[in-house]
C-alpha cells in the first residue's frame, strides 16, 4: 500500500512531529540510561579519577555545550570501555586528530 511520504508507520526520514510528542526528549532518556550503565561499570572510579575528570551530568551528551570537551570525554570513555572489554587500546590525547581517533575506535570495535 503506497501513500504520501511521511505517513505514520512508514519507514524513512521522519521529523519529530511525525514520531510523536515525546520524540524530542528521547535523547535525554537514552543519556540517562547510558549514565546508569556507566555507573554500574564504576566509570567514576576507574575512568574519571585516572584522568582527573568530573562525573557526567544526566544530559551531558544530549545537549551540545562544548563539542571539543564532549568529544574528548567520548573518546576517553570509548578507550576505557574497549580496555575493559579486554582489548588493549591507547588512551587518545585531547589534541589528537579527531578523524584518526574515531577511525581507531571504529577499527578496534570492528575487531570485536
Coordinates of C-alpha atoms in Angstrom, one line a residue:
X1 CA 0.0 0.0 0.0
X2 CA 1.5 3.3 -1.0
X3 CA 0.6 6.7 0.2
X4 CA 2.2 10.1 0.6
X5 CA 5.6 10.2 2.2
X6 CA 5.8 10.9 6.0
X7 CA 2.7 9.0 6.9
X8 CA 2.6 7.4 10.4
X9 CA 4.0 3.9 10.5
X10 CA 6.1 4.2 7.4
X11 CA 9.9 3.8 7.4
X12 CA 12.1 6.6 6.3
X13 CA 13.1 10.1 7.5
X14 CA 10.6 11.4 9.9
X15 CA 10.8 14.7 11.8
X16 CA 10.0 15.0 15.5
X17 CA 6.4 15.9 14.7
X18 CA 5.8 12.6 12.9
X19 CA 7.3 10.5 15.6
X20 CA 5.2 11.8 18.5
X21 CA 5.3 14.5 21.1
X22 CA 8.0 12.7 23.2
X23 CA 10.5 12.2 20.4
X24 CA 12.3 15.4 21.1
X25 CA 13.1 14.1 24.6
X26 CA 14.2 10.6 23.7
X27 CA 17.8 11.6 23.6
X28 CA 17.6 12.6 27.3
X29 CA 16.2 9.2 28.2
X30 CA 19.0 7.5 26.3
X31 CA 21.6 9.6 28.0
X32 CA 20.2 8.8 31.5
X33 CA 20.2 5.1 30.5
X34 CA 23.8 5.4 29.4
X35 CA 24.8 7.1 32.6
X36 CA 23.2 4.4 34.7
X37 CA 25.1 1.7 32.8
X38 CA 28.4 3.6 33.1
X39 CA 27.8 3.9 36.9
X40 CA 27.2 0.1 37.1
X41 CA 30.7 -0.3 35.5
X42 CA 32.2 2.1 38.1
X43 CA 33.3 4.6 35.4
X44 CA 33.7 7.3 38.0
X45 CA 36.4 5.4 40.0
X46 CA 38.0 3.6 37.1
X47 CA 37.9 6.1 34.2
X48 CA 37.3 9.6 35.5
X49 CA 39.6 9.6 38.5
X50 CA 42.5 8.3 36.4
X51 CA 42.1 11.3 34.1
X52 CA 41.1 13.8 36.7
X53 CA 37.7 14.4 35.1
X54 CA 34.4 15.4 36.6
X55 CA 31.4 13.0 36.5
X56 CA 28.9 13.3 33.7
X57 CA 25.7 15.1 34.2
X58 CA 22.4 13.4 33.3
X59 CA 22.3 15.2 30.0
X60 CA 26.0 15.6 29.1
X61 CA 25.9 14.2 25.6
X62 CA 22.2 15.1 24.9
X63 CA 22.9 18.9 24.8
X64 CA 25.7 20.3 22.7
X65 CA 27.6 22.6 25.1
X66 CA 31.3 22.2 24.4
X67 CA 31.9 19.9 21.4
X68 CA 35.6 19.7 22.0
X69 CA 35.3 18.7 25.6
X70 CA 32.4 16.3 24.8
X71 CA 34.3 14.6 22.1
X72 CA 37.3 14.1 24.3
X73 CA 35.1 12.7 27.1
X74 CA 33.5 10.3 24.5
X75 CA 37.0 9.2 23.3
X76 CA 38.1 8.7 26.9
X77 CA 35.1 6.6 27.7
X78 CA 35.3 4.6 24.5
X79 CA 39.0 3.8 25.2
X80 CA 38.2 2.8 28.7
X81 CA 35.3 0.6 27.6
X82 CA 37.5 -1.1 24.9
X83 CA 40.2 -1.8 27.5
X84 CA 37.6 -3.0 30.0
X85 CA 36.4 -5.5 27.3
X86 CA 39.9 -7.0 27.2
X87 CA 41.3 -5.3 24.1
X88 CA 44.4 -3.1 24.7
X89 CA 43.7 0.4 23.4
X90 CA 45.8 3.5 23.9
X91 CA 44.0 6.4 25.5
X92 CA 43.6 9.2 23.0
X93 CA 45.1 12.6 23.8
X94 CA 43.0 15.8 23.9
X95 CA 44.7 17.3 20.8
X96 CA 44.9 14.2 18.6
X97 CA 43.3 14.4 15.2
X98 CA 39.5 13.6 15.7
X99 CA 39.3 11.7 12.4
X100 CA 42.2 9.5 13.4
X101 CA 40.8 8.9 16.9
X102 CA 37.4 7.9 15.5
X103 CA 39.0 5.7 12.9
X104 CA 41.0 3.9 15.5
X105 CA 37.9 3.4 17.8
X106 CA 35.8 2.1 14.9
X107 CA 38.6 -0.2 13.8
X108 CA 39.0 -1.7 17.2
X109 CA 35.3 -2.2 17.6
X110 CA 35.1 -4.0 14.3
X111 CA 37.8 -6.4 15.5
X112 CA 35.4 -7.5 18.3

